[in-house]
PDB file of C-alpha atoms in Angstrom:
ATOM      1  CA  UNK H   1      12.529  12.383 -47.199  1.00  0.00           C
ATOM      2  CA  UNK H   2       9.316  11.022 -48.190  1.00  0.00           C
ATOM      3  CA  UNK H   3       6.916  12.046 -51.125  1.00  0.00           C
ATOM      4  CA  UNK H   4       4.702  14.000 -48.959  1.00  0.00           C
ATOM      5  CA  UNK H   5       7.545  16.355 -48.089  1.00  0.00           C
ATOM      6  CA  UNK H   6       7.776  17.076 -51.890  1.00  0.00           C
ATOM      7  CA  UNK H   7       3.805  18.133 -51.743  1.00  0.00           C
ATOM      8  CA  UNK H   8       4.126  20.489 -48.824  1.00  0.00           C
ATOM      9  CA  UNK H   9       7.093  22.442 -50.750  1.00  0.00           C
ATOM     10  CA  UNK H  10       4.620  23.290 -53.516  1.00  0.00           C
ATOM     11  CA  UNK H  11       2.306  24.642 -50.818  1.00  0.00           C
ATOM     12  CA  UNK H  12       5.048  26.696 -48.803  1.00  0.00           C
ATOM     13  CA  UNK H  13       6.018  28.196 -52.374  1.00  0.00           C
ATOM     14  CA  UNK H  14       3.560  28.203 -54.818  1.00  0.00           C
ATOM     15  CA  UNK H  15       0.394  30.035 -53.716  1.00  0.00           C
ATOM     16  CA  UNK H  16      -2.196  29.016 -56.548  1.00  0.00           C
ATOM     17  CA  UNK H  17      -2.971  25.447 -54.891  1.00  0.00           C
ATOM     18  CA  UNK H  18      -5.321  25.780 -52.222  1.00  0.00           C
ATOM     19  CA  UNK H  19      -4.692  22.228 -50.819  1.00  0.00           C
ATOM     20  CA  UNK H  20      -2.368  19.301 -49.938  1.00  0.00           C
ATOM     21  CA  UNK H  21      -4.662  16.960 -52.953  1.00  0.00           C
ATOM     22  CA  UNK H  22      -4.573  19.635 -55.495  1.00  0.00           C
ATOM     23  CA  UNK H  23      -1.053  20.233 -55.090  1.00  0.00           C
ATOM     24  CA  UNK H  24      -0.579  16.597 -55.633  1.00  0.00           C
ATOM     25  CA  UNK H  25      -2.711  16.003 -58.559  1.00  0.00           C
ATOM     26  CA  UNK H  26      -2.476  19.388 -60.825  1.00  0.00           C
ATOM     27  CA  UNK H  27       1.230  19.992 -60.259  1.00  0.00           C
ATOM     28  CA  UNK H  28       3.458  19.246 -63.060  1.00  0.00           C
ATOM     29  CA  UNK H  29       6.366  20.470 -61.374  1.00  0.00           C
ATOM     30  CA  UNK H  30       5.520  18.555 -58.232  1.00  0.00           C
ATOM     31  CA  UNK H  31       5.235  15.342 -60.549  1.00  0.00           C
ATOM     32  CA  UNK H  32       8.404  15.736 -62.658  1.00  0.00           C
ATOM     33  CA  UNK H  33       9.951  15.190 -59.447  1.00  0.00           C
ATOM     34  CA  UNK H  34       8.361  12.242 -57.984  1.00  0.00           C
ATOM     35  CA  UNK H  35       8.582  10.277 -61.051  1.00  0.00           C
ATOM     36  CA  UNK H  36      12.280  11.428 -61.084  1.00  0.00           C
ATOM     37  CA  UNK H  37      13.133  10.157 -57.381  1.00  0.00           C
ATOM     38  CA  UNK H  38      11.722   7.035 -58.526  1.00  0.00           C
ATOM     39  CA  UNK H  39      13.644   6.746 -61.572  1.00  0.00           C
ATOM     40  CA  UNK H  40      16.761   7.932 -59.706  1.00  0.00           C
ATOM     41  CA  UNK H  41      16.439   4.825 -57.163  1.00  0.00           C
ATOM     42  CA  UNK H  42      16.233   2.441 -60.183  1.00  0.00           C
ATOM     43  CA  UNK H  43      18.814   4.150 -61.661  1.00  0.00           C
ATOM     44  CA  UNK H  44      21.461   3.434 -58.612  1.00  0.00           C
ATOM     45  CA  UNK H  45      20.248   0.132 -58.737  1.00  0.00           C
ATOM     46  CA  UNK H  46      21.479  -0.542 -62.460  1.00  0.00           C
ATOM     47  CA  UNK H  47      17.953  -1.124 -63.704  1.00  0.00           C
ATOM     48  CA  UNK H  48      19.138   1.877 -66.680  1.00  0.00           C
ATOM     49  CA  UNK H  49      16.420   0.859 -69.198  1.00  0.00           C
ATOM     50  CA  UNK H  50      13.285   0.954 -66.639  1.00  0.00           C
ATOM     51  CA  UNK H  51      14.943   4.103 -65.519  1.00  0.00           C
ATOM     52  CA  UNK H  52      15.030   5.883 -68.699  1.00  0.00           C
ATOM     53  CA  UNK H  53      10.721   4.099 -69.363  1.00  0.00           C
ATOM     54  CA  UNK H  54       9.705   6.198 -66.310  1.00  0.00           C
ATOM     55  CA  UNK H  55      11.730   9.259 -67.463  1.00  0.00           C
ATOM     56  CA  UNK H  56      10.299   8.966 -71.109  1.00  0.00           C
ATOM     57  CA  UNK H  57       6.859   9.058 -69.558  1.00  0.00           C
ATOM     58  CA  UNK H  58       7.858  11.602 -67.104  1.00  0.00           C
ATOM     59  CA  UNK H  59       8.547  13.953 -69.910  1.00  0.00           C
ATOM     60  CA  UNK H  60       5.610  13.119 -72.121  1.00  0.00           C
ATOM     61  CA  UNK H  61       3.387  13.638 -68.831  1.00  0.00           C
ATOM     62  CA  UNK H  62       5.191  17.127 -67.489  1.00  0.00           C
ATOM     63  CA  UNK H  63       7.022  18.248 -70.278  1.00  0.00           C
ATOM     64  CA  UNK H  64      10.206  18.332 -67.908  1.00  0.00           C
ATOM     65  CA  UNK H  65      13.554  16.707 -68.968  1.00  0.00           C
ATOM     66  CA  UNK H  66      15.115  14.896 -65.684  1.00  0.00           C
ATOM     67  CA  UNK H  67      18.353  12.340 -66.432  1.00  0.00           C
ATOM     68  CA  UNK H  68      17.688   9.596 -64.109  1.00  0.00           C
ATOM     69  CA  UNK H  69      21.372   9.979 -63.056  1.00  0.00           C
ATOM     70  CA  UNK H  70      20.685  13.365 -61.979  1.00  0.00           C
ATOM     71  CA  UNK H  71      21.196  13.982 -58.050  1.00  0.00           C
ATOM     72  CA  UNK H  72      18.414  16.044 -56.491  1.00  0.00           C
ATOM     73  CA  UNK H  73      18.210  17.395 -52.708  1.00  0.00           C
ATOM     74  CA  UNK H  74      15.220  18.043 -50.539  1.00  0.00           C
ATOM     75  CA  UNK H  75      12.741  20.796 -51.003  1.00  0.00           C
ATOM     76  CA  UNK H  76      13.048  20.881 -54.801  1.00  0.00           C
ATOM     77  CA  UNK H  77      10.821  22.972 -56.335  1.00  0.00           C
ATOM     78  CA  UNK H  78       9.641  23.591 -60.008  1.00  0.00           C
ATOM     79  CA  UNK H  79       7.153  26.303 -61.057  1.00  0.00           C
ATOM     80  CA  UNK H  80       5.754  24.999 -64.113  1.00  0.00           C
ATOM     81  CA  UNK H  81       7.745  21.747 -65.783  1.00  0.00           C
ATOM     82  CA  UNK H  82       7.548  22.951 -69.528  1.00  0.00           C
ATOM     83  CA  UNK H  83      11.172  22.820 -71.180  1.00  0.00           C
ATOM     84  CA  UNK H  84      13.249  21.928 -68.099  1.00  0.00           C
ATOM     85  CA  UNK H  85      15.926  19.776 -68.712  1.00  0.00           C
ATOM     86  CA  UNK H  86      18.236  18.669 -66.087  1.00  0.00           C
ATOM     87  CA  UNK H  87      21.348  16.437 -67.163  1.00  0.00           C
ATOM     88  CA  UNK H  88      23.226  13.189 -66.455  1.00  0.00           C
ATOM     89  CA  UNK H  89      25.601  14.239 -64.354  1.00  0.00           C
ATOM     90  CA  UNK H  90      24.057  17.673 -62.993  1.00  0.00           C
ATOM     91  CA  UNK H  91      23.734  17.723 -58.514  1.00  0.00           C
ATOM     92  CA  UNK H  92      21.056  19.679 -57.181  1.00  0.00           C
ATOM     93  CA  UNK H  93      21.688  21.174 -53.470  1.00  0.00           C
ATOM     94  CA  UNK H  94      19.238  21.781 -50.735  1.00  0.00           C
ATOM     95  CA  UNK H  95      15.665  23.944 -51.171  1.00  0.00           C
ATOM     96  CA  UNK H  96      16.635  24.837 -54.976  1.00  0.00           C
ATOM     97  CA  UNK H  97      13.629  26.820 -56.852  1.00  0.00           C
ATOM     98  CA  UNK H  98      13.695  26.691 -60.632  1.00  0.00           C
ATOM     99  CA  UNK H  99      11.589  28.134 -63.254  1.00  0.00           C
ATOM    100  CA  UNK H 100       9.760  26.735 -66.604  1.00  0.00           C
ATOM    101  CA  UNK H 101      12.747  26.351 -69.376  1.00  0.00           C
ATOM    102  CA  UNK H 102      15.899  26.043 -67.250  1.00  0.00           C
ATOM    103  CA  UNK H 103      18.614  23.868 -68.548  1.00  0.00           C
ATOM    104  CA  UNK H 104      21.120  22.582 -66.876  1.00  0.00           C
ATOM    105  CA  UNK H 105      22.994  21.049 -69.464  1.00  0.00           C
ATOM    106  CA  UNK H 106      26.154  19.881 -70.803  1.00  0.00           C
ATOM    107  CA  UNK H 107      29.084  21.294 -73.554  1.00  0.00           C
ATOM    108  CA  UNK H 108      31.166  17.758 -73.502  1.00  0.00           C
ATOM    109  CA  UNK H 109      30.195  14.418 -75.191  1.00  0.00           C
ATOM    110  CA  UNK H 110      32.525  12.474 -72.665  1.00  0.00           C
ATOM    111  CA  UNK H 111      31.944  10.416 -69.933  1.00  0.00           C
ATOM    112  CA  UNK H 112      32.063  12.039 -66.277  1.00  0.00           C
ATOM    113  CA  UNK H 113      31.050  14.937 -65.109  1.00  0.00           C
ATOM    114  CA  UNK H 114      29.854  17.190 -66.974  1.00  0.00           C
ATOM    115  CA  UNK H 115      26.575  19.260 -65.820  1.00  0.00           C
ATOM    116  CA  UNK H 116      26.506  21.891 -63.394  1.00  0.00           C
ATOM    117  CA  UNK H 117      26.336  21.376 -59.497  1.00  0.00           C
ATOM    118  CA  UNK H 118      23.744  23.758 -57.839  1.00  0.00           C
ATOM    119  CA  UNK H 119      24.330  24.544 -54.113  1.00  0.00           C
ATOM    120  CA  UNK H 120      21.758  25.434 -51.266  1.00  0.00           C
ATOM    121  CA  UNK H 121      18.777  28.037 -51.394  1.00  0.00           C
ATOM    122  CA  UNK H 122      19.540  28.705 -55.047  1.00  0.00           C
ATOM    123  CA  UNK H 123      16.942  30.443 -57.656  1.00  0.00           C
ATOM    124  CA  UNK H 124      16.539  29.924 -61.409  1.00  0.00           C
ATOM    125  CA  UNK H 125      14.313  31.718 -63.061  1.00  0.00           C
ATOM    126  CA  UNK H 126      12.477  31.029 -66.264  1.00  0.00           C
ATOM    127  CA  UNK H 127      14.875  30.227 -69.202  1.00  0.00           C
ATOM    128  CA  UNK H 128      18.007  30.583 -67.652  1.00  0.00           C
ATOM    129  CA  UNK H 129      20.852  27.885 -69.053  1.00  0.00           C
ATOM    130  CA  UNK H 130      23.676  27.113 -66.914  1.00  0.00           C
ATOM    131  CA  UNK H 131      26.401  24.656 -69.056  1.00  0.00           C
ATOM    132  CA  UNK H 132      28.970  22.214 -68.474  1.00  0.00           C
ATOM    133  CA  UNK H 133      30.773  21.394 -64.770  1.00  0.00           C
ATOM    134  CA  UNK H 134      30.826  24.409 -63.538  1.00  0.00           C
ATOM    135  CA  UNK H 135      29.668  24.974 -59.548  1.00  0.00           C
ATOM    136  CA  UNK H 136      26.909  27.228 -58.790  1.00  0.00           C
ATOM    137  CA  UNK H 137      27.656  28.335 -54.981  1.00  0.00           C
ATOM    138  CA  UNK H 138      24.765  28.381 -52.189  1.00  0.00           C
ATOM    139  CA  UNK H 139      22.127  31.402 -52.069  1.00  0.00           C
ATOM    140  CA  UNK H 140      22.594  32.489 -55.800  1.00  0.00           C
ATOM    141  CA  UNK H 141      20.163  34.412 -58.092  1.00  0.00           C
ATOM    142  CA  UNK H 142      20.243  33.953 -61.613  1.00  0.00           C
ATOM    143  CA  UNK H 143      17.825  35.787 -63.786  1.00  0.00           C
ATOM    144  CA  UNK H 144      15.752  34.704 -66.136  1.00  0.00           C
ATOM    145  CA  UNK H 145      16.983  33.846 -69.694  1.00  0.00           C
ATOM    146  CA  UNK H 146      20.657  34.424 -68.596  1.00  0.00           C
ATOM    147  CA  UNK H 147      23.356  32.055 -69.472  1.00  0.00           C
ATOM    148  CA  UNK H 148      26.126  30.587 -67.166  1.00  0.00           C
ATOM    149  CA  UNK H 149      28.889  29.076 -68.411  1.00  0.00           C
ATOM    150  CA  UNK H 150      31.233  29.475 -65.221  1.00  0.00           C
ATOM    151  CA  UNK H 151      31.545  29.068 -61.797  1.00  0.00           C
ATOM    152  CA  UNK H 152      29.386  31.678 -59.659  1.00  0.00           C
ATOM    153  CA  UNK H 153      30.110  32.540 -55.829  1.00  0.00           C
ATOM    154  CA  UNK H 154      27.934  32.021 -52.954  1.00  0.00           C
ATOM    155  CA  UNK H 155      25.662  34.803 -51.665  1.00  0.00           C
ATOM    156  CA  UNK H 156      25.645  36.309 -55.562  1.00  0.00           C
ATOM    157  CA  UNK H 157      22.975  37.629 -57.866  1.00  0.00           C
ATOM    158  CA  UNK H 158      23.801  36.685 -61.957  1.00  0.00           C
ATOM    159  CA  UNK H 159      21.955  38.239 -65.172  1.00  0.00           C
ATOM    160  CA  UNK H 160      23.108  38.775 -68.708  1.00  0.00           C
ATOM    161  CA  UNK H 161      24.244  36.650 -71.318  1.00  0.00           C
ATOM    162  CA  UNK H 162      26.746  35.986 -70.861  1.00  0.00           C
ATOM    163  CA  UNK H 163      25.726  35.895 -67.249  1.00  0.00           C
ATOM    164  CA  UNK H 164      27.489  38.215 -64.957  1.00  0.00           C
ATOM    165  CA  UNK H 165      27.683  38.590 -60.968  1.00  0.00           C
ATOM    166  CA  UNK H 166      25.936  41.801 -60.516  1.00  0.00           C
ATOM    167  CA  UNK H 167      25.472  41.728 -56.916  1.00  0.00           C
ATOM    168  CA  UNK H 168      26.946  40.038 -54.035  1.00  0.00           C
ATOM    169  CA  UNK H 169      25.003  40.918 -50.627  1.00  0.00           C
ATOM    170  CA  UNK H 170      25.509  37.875 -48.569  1.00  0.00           C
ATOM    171  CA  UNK H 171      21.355  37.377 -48.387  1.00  0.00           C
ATOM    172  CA  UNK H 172      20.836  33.616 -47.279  1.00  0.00           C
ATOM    173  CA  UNK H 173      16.991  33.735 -47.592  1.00  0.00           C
ATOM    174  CA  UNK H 174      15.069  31.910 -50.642  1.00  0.00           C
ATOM    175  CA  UNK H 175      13.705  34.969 -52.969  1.00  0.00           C
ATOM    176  CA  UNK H 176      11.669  34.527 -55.864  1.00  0.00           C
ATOM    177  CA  UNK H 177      10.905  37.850 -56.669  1.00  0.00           C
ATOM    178  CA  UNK H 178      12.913  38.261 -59.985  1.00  0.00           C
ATOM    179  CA  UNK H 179      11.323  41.816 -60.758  1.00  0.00           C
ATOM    180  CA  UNK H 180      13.825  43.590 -58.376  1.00  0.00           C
ATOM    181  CA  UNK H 181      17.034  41.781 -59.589  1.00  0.00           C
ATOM    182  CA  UNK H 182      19.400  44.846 -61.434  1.00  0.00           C
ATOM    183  CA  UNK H 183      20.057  44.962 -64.528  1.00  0.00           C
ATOM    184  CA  UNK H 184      23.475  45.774 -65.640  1.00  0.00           C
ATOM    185  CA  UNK H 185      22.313  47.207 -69.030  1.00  0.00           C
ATOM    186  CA  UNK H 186      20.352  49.733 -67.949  1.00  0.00           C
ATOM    187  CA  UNK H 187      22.827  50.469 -65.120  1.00  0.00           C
ATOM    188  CA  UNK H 188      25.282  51.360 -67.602  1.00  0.00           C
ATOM    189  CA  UNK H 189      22.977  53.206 -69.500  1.00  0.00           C
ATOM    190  CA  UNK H 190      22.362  55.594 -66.217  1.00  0.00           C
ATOM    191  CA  UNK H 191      25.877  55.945 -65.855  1.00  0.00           C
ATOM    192  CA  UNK H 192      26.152  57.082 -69.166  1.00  0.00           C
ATOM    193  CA  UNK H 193      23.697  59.737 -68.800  1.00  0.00           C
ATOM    194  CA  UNK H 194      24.880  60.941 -65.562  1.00  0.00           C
ATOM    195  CA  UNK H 195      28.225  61.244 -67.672  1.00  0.00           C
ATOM    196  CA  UNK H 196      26.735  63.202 -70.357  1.00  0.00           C
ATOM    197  CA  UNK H 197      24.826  65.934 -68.090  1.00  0.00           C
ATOM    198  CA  UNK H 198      28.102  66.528 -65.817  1.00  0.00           C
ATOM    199  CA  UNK H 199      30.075  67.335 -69.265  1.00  0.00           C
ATOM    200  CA  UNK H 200      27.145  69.434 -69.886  1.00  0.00           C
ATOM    201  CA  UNK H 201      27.669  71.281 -66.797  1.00  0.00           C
ATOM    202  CA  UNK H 202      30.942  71.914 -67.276  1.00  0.00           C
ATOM    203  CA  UNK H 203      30.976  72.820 -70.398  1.00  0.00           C
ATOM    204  CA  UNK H 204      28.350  75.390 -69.446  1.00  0.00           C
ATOM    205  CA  UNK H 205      30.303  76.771 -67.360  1.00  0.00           C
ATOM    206  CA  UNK H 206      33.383  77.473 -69.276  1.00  0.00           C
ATOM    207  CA  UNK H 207      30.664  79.059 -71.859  1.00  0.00           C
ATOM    208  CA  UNK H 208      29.766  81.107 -68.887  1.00  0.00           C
ATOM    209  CA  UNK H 209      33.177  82.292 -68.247  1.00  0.00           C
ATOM    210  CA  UNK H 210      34.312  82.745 -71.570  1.00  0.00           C
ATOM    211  CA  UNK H 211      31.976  85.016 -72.006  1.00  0.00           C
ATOM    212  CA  UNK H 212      32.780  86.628 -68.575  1.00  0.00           C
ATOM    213  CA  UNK H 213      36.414  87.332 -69.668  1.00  0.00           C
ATOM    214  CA  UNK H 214      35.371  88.982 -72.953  1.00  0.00           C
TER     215      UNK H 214
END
């Protein structure tokens, strides 16, 4: 995968760049992740201190957070770099879209794994925080500013905080379009009231024939 292929995922996802130079020069996002792929090649070559250089000025430059040690797939994308942090040990799939503030961080101080690994066609919007080694399955949703601290299915859709699968509908296709993910609180709240007006009913009705009877 070259560096080009990096550009031309900006352009198939993010609409505001108009062309293949001003996707490469005004995308934070876009630059986080070169800088990382470079610093991840050092990084495998034991060069650890050059490694961490390029991510210090990778993170100055993009305000994005990579660990050179992280492992990243093709078709990475990053709308906005502001507050992402990505961990040591963290694995990023295939064609993975995440939004400014994600974490994918860490609840251990010792060595080995101990970041999250993010499967295939996988969505993250803006401030979600997925901790410790758990395994994020391929075509997941998780909503913005939820927080995942366990292992989540392929083919599901997560929100809440803690986060919770709320949907599992087998869709394989990449969907940013966070506004139509449900939302378990108000959900319940519906059910509630649905609750409420059937009791309502019925005890309307045995009013009704109370009255009847006398």
């Amino acid at each position: 995968m070259s560096w080009k292929d990096d550009v031309y995922t900006v352009l198939e996802r993010d609409p505001a760049p108009k062309s293949f130079k001003e996707a490469l020069l005004f995308s934070p996002g876009l630059h986080a992740i070169l800088l990382h792929r470079i610093s991840h090649r050092l990084y495998l070559k034991g060069q650890y201190l050059l490694a961490r250089a390029i991510n210090y000025f990778a993170r100055i430059l993009t305000g994005a957070d990579i660990h050179p040690g992280a492992k990243i797939g093709k078709g990475f994308f990053i709308d906005h770099a502001t507050g992402v942090v990505i961990g040591e040990t963290a694995e990023i799939g295939d064609n993975v879209c995440i939004f400014q503030g994600v974490t994918l961080g860490g609840v251990s101080t010792e060595k080995g794994k101990r970041h999250p690994t993010i499967g295939n066609n996988v969505v993250i919007g803006a401030n979600a925080t997925i901790l410790g080694n758990i395994k994020i399955g391929d075509n997941v949703k998780i909503g913005a500013g939820s927080v995942v601290v366990k292992d989540v299915p392929p083919n599901s859709t997560v929100v809440g905080v803690p986060g919770k699968v709320v949907k599992k509908d087998g869709v394989t296709k990449l969907d940013l379009r966070h506004d139509l993910l449900p939302d378990p609180v108000v959900d319940a709240f519906m059910n509630i009231s649905n609750s409420i007006a059937e009791l309502e009913h019925r005890v309307a009705e045995l009013e009704r024939l109370v009255k009847k009877e006398k």
